[in-house]
Short mmCIF file of C-alpha atoms and ligand atoms in Angstrom, two decimals:
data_model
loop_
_atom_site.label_atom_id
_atom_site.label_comp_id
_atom_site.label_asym_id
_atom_site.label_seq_id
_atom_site.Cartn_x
_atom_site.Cartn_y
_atom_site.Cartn_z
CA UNK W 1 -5.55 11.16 21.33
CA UNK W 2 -4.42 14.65 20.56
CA UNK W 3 -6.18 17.41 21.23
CA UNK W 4 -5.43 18.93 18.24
CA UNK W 5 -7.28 17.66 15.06
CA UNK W 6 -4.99 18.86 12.30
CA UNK W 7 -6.72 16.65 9.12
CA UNK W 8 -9.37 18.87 8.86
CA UNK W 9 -7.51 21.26 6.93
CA UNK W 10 -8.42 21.14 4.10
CA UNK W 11 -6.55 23.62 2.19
CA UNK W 12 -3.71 22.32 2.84
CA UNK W 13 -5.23 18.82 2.19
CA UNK W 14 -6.21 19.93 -1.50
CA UNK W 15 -3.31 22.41 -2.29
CA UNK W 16 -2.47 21.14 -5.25
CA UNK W 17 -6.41 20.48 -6.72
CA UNK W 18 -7.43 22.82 -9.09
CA UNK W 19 -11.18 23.87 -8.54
CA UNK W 20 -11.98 21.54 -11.55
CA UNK W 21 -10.32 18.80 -10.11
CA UNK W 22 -11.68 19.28 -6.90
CA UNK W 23 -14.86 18.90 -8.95
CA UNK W 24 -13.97 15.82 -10.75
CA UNK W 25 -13.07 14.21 -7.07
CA UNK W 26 -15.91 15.11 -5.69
CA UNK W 27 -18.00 13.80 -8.49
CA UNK W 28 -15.89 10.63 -8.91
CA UNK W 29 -16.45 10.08 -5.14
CA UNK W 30 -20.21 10.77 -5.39
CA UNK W 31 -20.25 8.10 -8.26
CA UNK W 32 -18.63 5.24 -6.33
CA UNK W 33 -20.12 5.69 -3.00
CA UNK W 34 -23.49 4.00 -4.72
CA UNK W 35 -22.43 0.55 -4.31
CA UNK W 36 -25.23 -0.63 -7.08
CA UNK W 37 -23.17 1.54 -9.50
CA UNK W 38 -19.44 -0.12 -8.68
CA UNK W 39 -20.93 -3.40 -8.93
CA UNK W 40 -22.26 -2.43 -12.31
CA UNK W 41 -19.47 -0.64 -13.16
CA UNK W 42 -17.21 -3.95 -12.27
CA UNK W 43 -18.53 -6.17 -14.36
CA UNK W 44 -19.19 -4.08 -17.46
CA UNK W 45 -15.55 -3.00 -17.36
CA UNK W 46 -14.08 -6.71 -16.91
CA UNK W 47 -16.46 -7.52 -19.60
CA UNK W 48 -15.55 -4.53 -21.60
CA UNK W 49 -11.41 -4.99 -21.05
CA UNK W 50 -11.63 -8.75 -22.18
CA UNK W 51 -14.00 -7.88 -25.02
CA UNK W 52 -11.66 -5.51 -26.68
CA UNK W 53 -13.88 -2.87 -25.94
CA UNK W 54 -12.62 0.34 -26.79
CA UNK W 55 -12.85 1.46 -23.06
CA UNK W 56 -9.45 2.91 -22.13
CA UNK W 57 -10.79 6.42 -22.65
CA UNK W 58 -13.72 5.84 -20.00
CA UNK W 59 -11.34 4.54 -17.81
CA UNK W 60 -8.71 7.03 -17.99
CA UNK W 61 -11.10 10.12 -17.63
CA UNK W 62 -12.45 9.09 -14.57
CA UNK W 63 -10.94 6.54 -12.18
CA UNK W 64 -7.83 5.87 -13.90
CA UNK W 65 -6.48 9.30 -13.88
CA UNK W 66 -7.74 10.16 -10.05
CA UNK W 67 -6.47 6.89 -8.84
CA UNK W 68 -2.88 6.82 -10.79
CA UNK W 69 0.03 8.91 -11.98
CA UNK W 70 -0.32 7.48 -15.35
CA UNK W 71 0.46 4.63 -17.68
CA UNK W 72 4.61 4.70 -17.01
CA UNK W 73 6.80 5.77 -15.16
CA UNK W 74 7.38 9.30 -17.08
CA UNK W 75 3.93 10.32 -16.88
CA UNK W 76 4.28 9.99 -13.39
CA UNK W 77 7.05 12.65 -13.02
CA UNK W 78 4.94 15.93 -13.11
CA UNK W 79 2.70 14.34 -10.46
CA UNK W 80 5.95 13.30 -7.98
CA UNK W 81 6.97 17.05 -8.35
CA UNK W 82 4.33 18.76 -7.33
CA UNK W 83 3.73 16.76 -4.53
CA UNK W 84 7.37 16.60 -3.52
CA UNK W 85 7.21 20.62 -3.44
CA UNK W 86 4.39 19.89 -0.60
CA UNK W 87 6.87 17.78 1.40
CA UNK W 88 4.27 14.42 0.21
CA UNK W 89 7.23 11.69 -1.24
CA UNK W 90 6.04 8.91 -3.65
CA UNK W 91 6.27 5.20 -4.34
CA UNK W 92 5.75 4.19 -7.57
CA UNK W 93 3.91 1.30 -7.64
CA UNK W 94 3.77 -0.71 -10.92
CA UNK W 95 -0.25 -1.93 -10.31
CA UNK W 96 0.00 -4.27 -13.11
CA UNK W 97 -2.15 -7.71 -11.48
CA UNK W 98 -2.92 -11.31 -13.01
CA UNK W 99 -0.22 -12.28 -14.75
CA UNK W 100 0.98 -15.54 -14.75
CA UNK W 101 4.05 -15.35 -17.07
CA UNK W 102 7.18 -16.19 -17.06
CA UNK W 103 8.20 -12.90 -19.18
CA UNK W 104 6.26 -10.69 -16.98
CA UNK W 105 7.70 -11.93 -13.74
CA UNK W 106 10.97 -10.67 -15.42
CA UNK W 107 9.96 -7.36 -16.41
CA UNK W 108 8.34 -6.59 -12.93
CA UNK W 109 11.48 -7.42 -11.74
CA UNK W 110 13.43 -5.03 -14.18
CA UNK W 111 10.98 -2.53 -13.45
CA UNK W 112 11.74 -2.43 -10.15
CA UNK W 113 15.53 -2.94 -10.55
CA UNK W 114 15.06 0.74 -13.12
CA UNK W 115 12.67 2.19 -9.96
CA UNK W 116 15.41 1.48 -7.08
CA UNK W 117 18.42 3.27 -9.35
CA UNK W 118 15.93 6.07 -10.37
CA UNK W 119 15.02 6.34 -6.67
CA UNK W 120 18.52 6.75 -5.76
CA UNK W 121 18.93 10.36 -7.67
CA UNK W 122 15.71 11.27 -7.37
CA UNK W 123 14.90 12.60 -3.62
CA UNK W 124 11.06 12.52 -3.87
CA UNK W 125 11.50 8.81 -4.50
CA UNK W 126 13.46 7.55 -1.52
CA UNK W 127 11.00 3.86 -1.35
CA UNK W 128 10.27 1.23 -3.86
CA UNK W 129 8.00 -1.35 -3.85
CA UNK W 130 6.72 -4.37 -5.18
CA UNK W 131 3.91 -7.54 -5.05
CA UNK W 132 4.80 -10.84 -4.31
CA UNK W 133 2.38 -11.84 -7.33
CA UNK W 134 4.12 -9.68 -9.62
CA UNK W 135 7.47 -11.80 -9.38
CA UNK W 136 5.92 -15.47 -9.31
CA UNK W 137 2.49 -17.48 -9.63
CA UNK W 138 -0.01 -17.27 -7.12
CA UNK W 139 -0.63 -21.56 -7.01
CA UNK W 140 3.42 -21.76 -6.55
CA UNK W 141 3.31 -19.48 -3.52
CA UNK W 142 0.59 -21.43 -2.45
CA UNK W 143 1.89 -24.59 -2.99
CA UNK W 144 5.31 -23.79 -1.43
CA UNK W 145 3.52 -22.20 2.02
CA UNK W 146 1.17 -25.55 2.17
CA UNK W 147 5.11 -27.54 2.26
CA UNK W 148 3.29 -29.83 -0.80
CA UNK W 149 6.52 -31.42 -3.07
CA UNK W 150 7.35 -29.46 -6.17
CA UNK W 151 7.67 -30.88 -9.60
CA UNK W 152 10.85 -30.45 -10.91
CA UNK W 153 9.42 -27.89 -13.02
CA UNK W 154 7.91 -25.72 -10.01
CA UNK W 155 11.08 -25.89 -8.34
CA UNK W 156 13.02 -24.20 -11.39
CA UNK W 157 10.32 -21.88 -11.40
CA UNK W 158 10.38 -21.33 -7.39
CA UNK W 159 14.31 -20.53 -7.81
CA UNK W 160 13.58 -17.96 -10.02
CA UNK W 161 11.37 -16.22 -7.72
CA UNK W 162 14.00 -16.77 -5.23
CA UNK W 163 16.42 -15.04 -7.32
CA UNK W 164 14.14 -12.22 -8.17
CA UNK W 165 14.01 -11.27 -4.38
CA UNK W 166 17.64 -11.57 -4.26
CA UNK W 167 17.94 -9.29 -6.94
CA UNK W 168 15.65 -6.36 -6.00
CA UNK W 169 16.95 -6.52 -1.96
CA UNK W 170 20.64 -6.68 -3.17
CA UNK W 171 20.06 -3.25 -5.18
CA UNK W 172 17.99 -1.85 -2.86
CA UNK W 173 20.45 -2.02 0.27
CA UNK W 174 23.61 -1.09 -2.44
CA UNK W 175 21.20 2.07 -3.37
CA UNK W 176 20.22 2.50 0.32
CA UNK W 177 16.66 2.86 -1.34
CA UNK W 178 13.64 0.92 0.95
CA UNK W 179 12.11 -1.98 -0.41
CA UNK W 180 7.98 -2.10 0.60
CA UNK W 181 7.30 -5.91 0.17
CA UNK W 182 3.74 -5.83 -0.69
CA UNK W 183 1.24 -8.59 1.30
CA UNK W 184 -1.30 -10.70 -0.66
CA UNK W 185 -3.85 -13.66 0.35
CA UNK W 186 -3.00 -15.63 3.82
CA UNK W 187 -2.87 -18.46 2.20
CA UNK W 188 -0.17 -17.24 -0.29
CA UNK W 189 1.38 -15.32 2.54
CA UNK W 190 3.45 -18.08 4.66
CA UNK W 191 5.92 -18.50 1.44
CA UNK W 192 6.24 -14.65 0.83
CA UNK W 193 6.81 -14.30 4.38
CA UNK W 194 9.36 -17.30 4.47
CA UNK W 195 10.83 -15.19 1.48
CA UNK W 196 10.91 -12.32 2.79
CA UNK W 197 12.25 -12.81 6.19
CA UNK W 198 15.43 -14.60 4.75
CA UNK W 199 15.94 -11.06 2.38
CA UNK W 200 15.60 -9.34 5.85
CA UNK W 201 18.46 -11.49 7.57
CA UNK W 202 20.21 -11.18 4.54
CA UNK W 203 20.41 -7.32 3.84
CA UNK W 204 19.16 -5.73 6.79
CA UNK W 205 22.38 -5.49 8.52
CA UNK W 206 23.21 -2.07 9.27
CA UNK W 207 19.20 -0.86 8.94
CA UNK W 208 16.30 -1.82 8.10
CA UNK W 209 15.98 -1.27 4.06
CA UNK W 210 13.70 -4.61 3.29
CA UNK W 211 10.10 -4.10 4.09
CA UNK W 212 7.27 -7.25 4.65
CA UNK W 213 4.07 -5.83 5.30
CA UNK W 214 1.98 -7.21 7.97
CA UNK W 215 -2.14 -7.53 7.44
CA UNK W 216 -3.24 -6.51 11.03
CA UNK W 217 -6.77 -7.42 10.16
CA UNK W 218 -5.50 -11.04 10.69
CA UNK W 219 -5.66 -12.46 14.46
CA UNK W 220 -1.94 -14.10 14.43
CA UNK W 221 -0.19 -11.14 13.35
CA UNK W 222 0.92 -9.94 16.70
CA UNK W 223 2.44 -13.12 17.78
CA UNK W 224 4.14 -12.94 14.16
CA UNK W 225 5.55 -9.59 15.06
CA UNK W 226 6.80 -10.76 18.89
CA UNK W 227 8.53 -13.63 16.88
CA UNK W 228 9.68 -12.09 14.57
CA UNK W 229 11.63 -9.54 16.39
CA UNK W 230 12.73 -12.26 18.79
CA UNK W 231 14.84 -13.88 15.82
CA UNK W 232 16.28 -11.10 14.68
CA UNK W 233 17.28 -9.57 17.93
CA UNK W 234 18.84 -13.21 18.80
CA UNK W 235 20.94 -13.35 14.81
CA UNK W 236 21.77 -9.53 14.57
CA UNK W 237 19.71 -7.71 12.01
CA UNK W 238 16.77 -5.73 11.45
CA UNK W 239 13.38 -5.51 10.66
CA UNK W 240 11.15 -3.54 8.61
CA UNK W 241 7.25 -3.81 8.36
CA UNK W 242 4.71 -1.93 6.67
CA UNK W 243 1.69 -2.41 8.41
CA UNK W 244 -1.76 -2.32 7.42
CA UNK W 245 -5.54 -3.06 7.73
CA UNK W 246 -5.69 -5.77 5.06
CA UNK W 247 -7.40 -5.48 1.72
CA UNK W 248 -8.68 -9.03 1.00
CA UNK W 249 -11.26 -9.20 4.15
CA UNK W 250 -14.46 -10.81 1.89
CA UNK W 251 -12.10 -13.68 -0.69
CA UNK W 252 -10.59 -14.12 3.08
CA UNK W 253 -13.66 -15.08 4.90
CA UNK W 254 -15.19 -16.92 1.74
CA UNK W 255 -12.78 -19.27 1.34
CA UNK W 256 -12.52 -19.93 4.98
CA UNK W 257 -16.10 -20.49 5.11
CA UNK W 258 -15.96 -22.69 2.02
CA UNK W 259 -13.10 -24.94 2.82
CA UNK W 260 -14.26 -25.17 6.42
CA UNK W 261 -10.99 -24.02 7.92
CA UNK W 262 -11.36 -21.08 10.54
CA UNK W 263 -11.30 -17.50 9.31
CA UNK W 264 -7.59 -16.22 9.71
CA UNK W 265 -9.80 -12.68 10.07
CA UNK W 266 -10.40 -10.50 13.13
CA UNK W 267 -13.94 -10.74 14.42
CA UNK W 268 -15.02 -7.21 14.29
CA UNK W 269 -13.56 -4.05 12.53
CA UNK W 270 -13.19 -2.89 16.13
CA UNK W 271 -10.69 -5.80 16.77
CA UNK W 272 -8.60 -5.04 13.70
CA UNK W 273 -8.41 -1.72 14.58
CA UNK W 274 -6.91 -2.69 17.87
CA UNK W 275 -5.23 -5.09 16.26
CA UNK W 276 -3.49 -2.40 13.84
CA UNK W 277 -2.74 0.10 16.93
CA UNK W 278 -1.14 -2.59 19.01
CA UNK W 279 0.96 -3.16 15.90
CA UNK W 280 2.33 0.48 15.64
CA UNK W 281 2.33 0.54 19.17
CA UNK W 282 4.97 -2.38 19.56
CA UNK W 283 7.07 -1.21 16.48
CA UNK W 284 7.88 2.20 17.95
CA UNK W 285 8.55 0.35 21.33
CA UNK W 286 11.21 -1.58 19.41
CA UNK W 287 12.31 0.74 16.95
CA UNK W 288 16.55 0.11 17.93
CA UNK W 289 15.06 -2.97 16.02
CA UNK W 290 12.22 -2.33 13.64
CA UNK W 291 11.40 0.09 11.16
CA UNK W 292 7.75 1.10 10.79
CA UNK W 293 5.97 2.40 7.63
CA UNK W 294 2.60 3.27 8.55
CA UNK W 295 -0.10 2.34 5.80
CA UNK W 296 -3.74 3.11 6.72
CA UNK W 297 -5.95 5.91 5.86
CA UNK W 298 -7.67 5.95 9.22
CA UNK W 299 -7.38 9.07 10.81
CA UNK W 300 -7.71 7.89 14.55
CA UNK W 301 -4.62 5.24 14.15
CA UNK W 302 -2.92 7.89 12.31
CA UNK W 303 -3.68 10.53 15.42
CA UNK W 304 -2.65 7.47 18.12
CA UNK W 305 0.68 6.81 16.47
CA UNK W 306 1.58 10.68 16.35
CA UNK W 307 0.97 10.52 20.11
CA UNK W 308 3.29 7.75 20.56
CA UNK W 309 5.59 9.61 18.59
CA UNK W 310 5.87 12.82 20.94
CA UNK W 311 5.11 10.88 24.14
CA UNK W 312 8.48 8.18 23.38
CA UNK W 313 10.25 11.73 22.21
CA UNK W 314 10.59 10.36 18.59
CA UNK W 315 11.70 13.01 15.83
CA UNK W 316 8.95 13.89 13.15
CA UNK W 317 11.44 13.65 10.56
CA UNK W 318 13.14 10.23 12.02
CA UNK W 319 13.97 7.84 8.72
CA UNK W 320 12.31 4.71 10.91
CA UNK W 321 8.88 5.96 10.68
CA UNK W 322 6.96 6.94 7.73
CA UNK W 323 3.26 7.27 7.09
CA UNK W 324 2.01 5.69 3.82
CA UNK W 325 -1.48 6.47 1.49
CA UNK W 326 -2.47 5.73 -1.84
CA UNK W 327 -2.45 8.30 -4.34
CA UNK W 328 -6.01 9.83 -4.94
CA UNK W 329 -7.07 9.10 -1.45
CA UNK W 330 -6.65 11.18 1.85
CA UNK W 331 -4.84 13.90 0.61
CA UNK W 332 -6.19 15.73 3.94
CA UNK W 333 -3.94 12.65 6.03
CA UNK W 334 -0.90 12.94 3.75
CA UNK W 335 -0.41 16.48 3.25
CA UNK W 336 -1.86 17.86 6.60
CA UNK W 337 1.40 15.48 7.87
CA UNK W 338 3.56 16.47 5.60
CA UNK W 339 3.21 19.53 6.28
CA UNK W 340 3.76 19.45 10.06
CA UNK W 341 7.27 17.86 9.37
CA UNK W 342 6.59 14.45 9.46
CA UNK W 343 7.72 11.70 6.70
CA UNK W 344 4.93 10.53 3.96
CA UNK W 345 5.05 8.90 1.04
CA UNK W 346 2.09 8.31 -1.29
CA UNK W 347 1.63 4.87 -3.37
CA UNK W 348 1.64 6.32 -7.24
CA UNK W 349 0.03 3.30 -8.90
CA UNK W 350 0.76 3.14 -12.92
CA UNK W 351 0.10 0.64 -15.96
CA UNK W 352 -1.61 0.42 -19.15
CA UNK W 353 -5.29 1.18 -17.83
CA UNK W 354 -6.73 -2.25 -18.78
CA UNK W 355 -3.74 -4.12 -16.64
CA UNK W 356 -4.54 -1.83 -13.65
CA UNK W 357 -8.60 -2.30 -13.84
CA UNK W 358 -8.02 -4.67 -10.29
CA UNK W 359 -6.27 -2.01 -8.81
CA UNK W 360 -9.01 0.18 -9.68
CA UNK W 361 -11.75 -1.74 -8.78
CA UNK W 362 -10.58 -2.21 -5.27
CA UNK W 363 -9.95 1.18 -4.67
CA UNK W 364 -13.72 1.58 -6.16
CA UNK W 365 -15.22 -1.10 -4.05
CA UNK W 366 -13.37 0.01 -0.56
CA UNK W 367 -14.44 3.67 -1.51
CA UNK W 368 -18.44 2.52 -1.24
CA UNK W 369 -20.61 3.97 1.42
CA UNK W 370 -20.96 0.39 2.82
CA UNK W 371 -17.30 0.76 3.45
CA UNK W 372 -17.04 4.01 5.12
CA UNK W 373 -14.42 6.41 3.87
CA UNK W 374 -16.19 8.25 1.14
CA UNK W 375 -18.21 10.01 3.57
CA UNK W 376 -15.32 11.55 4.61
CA UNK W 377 -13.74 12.30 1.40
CA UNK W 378 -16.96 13.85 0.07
CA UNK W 379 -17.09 16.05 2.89
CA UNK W 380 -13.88 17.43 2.96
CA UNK W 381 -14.24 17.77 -0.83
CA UNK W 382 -17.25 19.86 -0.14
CA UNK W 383 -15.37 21.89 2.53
CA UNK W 384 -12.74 23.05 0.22
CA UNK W 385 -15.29 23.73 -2.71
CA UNK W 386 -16.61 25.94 -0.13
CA UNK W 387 -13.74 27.55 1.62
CA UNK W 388 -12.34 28.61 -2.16
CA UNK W 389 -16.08 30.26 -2.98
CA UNK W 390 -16.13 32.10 0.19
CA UNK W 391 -12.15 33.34 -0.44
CA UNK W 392 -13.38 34.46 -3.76
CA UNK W 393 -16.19 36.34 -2.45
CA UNK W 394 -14.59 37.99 0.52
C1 LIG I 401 0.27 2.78 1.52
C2 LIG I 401 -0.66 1.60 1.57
C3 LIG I 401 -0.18 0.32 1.22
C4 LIG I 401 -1.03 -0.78 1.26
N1 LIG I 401 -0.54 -2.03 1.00
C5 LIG I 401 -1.33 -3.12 1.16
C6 LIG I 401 -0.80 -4.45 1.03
O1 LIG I 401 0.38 -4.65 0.76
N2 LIG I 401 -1.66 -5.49 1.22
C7 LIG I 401 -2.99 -5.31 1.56
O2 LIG I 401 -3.71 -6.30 1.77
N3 LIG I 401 -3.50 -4.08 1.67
C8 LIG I 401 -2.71 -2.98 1.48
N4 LIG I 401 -3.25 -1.72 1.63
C9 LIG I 401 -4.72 -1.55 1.80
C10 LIG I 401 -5.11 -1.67 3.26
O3 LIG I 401 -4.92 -3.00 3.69
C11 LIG I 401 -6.58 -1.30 3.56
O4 LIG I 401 -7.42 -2.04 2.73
C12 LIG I 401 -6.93 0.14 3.38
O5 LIG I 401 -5.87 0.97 3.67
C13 LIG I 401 -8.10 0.50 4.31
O6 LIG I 401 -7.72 0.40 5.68
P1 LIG I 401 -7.36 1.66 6.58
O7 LIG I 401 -6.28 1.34 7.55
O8 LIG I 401 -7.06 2.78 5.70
O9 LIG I 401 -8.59 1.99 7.52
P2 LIG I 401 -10.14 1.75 7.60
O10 LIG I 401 -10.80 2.29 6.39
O11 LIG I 401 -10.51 2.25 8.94
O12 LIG I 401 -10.30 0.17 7.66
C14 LIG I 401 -10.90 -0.62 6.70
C15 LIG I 401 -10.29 -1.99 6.86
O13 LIG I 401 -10.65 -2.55 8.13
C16 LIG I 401 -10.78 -3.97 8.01
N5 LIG I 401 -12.17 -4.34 8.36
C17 LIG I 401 -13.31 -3.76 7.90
N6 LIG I 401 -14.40 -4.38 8.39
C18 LIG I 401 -13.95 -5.38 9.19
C19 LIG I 401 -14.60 -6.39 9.94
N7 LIG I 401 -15.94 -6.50 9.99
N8 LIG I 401 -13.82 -7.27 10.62
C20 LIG I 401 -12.48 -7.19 10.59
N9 LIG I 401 -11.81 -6.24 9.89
C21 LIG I 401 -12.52 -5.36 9.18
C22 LIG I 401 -10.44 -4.29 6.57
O14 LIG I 401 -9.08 -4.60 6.51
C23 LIG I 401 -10.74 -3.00 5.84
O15 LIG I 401 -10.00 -2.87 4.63
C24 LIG I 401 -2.40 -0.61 1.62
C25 LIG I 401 -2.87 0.68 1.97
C26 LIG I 401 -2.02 1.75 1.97
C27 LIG I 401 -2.57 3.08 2.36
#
């Protein structure tokens, strides 16, 4: 791992933080790390949203506005600036989740169509992205990765999806703007990744510009990679993964457990984590092939693929690698790199705040002490706060 341990610094983690939004962070962190709290704060706020509840406000002042550039796309724009100016790139992410129209499925779809030609003027936008769910039912993937018979009905509705991909990937590679695929449940998985790896043969010709995203907290993902990359070396195109932890660990293991099927999870965080290096390890072993976009806000995996990086004598600035966080977490990972040359891009989630509350409350519930990075967050927070007193005083 490298000797040096550049994350730590933290004013150039928090450059652009005000000190009252330092404050806000540190007190929004402080809030969720009590697990109790998030649980309460779950519930009352589902119950709240589908009550009518006039809530939005509550929402927005606190974990809304630290976890997301803003309800569209415009509101965003101040927020992709200033971060741009840091060398920090953005990928707005329309966090809309649990819809099951028809009508919505469409205007994802246009959303992202507007995102990809925005993207292509706009240099602090050079990725898109978008979530399987957002552009077809969750039972239809389901259905279609189990190989169960459609209904004729399904099947018009499963051609639609189809087309949807076709349409996003077509613009993308005409825009030469990348295309994050976003990953969901396993068991919705096999047909996005069916999907997806078609789009891949299709417009990754000359580079990679279509993304899947591999959950490396699942056991067969490796063996998906080595395939993977065997097919596309044999038909002539290229590949492009964003790879990550995984963020549906607990539904994962329940329904495992409940259905009596084995648990597609690793057994221990220390395998995942293995699981996730070996990943990043094998991409930039391959990259004449495969393009890697890194998306984790571990620091160590972050450190080991740097190190692969200088030791394989790969550029900092090279367009196949890219390091990926959400917006309102690790600023100290994302601009610490960014700084030092390398690329990053930050996930700007945005929505009406009652259609993002999922969003929300996994960032809340993976921001608990239980599950680890808050510590972190707080401390750094509290670093800052103190670095800027001290400045002040001296
Ligand atoms: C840019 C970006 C894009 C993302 N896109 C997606 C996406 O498309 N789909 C998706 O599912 N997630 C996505 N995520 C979320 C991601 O999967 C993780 O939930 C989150 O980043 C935390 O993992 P980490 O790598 O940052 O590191 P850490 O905080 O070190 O790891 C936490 C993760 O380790 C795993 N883990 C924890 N305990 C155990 C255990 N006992 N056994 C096995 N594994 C364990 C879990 O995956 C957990 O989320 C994305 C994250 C980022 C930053």
């Amino acid at each position: 791992m490298s000797k040096e341990q550049f994350f730590d610094n933290t004013e150039v983690a928090f450059s652009l933080k005000s000190n009252s939004e330092l404050n806000r962070a540190y007190l929004l962190f402080k809030m969720i790390s009590y697990e109790p709290l998030v649980k309460v704060g779950k519930t009352l706020s589902n119950f709240a949203i589908k009550a009518n509840l006039p809530v939005d406000s509550v929402i927005r002042a606190t974990v809304f506005d630290h976890f997301c550039g803003g309800i569209n796309e415009k509101d965003c724009l101040p927020v992709i600036d200033a971060m741009f100016e840091k060398g920090v790139s953005s990928v707005l992410d329309f966090s809309v989740e649990g819809k099951e129209e028809e009508s919505f499925f469409d205007a994802a779809m246009e959303k992202t169509l507007e995102i990809i030609n925005f993207s292509e003027k706009k240099e602090a936008m050079p990725i898109a992205v978008f979530k399987p769910t957002g552009f077809g039912k969750p039972s239809l993937y389901t259905k279609k990765g189990e190989g169960k018979p459609f209904t004729a009905d399904e099947q018009e509705q499963w051609n639609r999806v189809v087309t949807r991909y076709n349409k996003v990937c077509k613009l993308a590679k005409e825009k030469d703007v990348e295309l994050l695929i976003d990953a969901e449940e396993s068991w919705m998985q096999q047909a996005v990744d069916d999907l997806v790896s078609e789009m891949m043969q299709k417009y990754n010709t000359e580079k990679a510009v279509v993304y899947n995203t591999l959950q490396m907290y699942r056991h067969d993902r490796m063996a998906f990679l080595e395939a993977e990359h065997k097919h596309a070396k044999a038909n002539g195109y290229y590949l492009g993964y964003k790879i990550v932890r995984g963020a549906y660990m607990e539904k994962e293991n329940e329904r495992a457990l409940k259905k009596g099927y084995p648990t597609p999870i690793c057994e221990s965080k220390v395998a995942t984590d293995e699981n996730f290096n070996a990943s990043a390890k094998y991409i930039l072993e391959h990259l004449d092939v495969i393009s890697l976009f890194a998306g984790t806000h571990n620091e160590m995996s972050s450190y080991i693929i740097l190190d692969l990086m200088k030791d394989k004598g790969i550029a900092k600035n090279d367009n196949r690698v890219w390091f990926g966080q959400l917006y309102g977490m690790s600023d100290h990972i994302s601009f610490n790199l960014a700084n030092r040359g390398y690329n990053v891009a930050k996930y700007v989630p945005f929505g009406p705040v009652k259609d993002v509350l999922p969003y929300l409350i996994r960032r809340a519930e993976e921001n608990t002490s239980v599950a680890g990075q808050t510590g972190r967050e707080l401390m750094l927070l509290s670093k800052e706060k103190t670095r800027r007193k001290n400045a002040k005083n001296n």
